[in-house]
mmCIF file of C-alpha atoms in Angstrom:
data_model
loop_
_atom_site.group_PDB
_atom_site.id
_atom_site.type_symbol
_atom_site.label_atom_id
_atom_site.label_comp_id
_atom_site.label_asym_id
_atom_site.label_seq_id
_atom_site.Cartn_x
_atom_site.Cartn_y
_atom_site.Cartn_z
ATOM 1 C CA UNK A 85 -30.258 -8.008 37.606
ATOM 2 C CA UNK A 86 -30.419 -5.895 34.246
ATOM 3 C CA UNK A 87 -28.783 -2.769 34.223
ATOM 4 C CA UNK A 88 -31.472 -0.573 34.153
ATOM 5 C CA UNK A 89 -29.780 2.119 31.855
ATOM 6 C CA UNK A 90 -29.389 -0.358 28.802
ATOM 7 C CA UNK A 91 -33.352 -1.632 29.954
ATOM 8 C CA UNK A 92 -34.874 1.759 29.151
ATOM 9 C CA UNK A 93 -32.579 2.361 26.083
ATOM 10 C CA UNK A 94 -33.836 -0.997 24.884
ATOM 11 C CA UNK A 95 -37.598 -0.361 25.211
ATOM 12 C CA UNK A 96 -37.209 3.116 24.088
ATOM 13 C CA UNK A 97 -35.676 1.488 20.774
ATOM 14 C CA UNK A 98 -38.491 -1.568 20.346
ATOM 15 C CA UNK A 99 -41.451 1.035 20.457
ATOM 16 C CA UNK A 100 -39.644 3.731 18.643
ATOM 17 C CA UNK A 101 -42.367 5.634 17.213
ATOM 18 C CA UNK A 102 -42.644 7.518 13.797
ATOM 19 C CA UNK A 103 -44.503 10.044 12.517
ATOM 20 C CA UNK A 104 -47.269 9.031 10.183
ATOM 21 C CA UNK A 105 -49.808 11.465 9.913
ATOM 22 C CA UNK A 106 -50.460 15.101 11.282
ATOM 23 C CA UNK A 107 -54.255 16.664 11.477
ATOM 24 C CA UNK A 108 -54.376 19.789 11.394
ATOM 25 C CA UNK A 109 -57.748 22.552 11.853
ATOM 26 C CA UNK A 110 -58.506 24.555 9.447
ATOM 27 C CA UNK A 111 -56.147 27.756 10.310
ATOM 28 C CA UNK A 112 -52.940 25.114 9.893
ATOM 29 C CA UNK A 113 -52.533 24.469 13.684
ATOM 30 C CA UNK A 114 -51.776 20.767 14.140
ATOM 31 C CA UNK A 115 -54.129 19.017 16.576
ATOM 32 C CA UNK A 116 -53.201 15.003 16.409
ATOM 33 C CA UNK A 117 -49.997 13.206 15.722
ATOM 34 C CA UNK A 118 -50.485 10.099 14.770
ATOM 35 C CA UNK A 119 -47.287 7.833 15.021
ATOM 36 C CA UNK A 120 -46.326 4.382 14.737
ATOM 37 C CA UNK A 121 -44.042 1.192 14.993
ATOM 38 C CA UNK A 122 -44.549 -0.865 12.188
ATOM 39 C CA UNK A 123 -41.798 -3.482 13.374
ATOM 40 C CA UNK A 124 -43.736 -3.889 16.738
ATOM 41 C CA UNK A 125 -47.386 -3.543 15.039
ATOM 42 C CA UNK A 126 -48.157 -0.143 17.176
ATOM 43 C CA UNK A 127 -50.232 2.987 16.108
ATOM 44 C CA UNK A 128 -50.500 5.997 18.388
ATOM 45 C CA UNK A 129 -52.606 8.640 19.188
ATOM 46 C CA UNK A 130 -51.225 11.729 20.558
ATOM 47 C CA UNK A 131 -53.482 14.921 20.816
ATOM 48 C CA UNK A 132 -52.575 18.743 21.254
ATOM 49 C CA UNK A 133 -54.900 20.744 23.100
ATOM 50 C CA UNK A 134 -58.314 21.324 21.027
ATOM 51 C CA UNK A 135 -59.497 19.543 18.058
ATOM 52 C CA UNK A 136 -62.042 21.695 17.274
ATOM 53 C CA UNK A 137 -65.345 20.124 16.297
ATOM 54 C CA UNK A 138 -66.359 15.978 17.357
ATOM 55 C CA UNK A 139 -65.897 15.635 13.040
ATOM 56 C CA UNK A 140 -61.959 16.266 13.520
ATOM 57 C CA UNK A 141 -61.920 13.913 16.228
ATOM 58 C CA UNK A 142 -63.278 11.204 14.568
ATOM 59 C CA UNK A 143 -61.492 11.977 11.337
ATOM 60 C CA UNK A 144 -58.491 10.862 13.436
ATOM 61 C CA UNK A 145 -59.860 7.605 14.741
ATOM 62 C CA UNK A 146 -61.307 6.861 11.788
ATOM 63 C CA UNK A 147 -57.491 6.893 10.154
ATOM 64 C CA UNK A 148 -56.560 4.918 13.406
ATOM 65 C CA UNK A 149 -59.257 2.328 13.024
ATOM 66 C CA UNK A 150 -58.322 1.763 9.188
ATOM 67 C CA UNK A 151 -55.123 1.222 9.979
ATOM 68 C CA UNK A 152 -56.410 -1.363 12.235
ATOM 69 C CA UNK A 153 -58.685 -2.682 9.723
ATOM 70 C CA UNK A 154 -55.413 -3.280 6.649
ATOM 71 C CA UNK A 155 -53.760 -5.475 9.445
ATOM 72 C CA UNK A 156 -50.951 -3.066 9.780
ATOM 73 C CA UNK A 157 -51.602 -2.561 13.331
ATOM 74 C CA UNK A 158 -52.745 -4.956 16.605
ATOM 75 C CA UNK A 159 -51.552 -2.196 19.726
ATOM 76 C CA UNK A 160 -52.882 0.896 19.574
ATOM 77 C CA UNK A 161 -51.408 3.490 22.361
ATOM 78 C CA UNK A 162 -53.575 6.905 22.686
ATOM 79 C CA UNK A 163 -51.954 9.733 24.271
ATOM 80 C CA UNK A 164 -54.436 11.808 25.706
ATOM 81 C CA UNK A 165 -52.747 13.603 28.254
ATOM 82 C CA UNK A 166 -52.552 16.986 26.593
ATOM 83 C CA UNK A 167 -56.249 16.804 24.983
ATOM 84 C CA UNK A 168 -58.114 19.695 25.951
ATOM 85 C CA UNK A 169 -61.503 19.413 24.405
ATOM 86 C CA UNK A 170 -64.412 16.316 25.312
ATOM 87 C CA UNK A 171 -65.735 13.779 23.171
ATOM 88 C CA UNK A 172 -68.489 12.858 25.099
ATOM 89 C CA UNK A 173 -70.943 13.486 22.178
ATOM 90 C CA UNK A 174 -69.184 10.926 19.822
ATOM 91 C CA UNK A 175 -69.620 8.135 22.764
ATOM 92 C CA UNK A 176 -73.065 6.624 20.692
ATOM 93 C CA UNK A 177 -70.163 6.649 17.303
ATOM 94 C CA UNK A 178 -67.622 5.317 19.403
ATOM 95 C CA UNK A 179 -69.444 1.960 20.742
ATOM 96 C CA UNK A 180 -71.812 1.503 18.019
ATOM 97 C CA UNK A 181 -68.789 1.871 15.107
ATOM 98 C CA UNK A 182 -64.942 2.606 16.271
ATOM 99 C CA UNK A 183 -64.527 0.191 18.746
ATOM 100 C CA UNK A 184 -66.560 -2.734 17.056
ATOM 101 C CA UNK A 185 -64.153 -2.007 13.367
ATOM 102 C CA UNK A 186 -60.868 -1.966 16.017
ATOM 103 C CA UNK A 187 -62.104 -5.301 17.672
ATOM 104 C CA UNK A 188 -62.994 -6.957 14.180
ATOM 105 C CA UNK A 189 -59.859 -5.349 12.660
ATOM 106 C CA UNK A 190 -57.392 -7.216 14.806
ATOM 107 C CA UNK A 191 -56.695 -5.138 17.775
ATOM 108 C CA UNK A 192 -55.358 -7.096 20.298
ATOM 109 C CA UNK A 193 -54.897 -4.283 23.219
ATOM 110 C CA UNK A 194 -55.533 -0.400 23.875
ATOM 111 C CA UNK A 195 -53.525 1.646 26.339
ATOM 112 C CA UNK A 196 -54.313 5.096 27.041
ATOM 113 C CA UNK A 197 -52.163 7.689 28.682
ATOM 114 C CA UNK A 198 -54.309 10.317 30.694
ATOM 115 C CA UNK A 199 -53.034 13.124 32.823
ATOM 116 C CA UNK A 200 -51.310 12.721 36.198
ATOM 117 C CA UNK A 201 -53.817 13.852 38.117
ATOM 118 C CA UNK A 202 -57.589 13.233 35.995
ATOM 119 C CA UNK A 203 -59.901 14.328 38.564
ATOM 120 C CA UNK A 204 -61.421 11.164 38.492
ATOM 121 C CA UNK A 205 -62.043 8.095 41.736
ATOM 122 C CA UNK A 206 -59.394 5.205 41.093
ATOM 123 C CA UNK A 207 -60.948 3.067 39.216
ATOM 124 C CA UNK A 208 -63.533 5.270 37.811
ATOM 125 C CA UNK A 209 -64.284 3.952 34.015
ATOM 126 C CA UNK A 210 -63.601 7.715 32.341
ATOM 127 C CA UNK A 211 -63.681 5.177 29.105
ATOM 128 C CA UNK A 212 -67.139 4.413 29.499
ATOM 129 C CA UNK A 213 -67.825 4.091 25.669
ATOM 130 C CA UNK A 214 -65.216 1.620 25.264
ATOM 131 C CA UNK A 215 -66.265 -0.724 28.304
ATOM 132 C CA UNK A 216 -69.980 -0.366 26.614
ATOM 133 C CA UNK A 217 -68.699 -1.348 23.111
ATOM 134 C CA UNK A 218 -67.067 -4.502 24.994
ATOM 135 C CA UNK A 219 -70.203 -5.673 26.323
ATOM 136 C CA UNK A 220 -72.150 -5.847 23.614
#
């Protein structure tokens, strides 16, 4: 059996993640990390609190999704655990444009990190959009 010690050490090391851009709002405050792993072909999402307005959440997808689009990229990990505002009014943007450039662009697979405790049935889709933009 693997020692797991050395098994977490060794995963920790393949999806080491580096910074590669910051958003920020307006007043300097950062609001999205976005990170990566060039070596494994992983981008990341990871989002502090509020972003402000449904423009500065897209600005960051849209970064994500080109990205996606230059081949750089085929995982994409988003990290929403500590996201504190909704983008419920960029669903219509997110099936009808993000997730059909993503699919096109070469992503193979999303994963997305929500809180412990969402609030939410098991089960429940709380990803609607992105189940929508895979039916069509």
């Amino acid at each position: 059996m693997a020692n797991p010690a050395r098994l977490n050490r060794d995963v920790a090391q393949a999806f080491a993640l580096t910074e590669l851009r910051t958003f920020r709002l307006p007043g300097g405050s950062p609001y999205a990390l976005v990170s990566h792993c060039p070596e494994a072909g992983v981008i990341s999402d990871f989002w502090l609190g509020s972003f402000g307005s449904q423009a500065e959440f897209r600005a960051v997808l849209d970064f994500v999704a080109g990205e996606i689009e230059a081949g750089r990229y085929r995982l994409w990990l988003a990290d929403l655990r500590y996201m504190s505002t909704g983008f419920g009014n960029s669903n219509e943007w997110l099936v009808g444009d993000l997730m059909p450039r993503v699919l096109r662009g070469g992503l193979v697979r999303e994963a997305v990190v929500l809180t412990e405790d969402s609030g939410v049935p098991e089960g429940y889709d709380v990803f609607g959009s992105a189940t929508g933009a895979l039916r069509r």
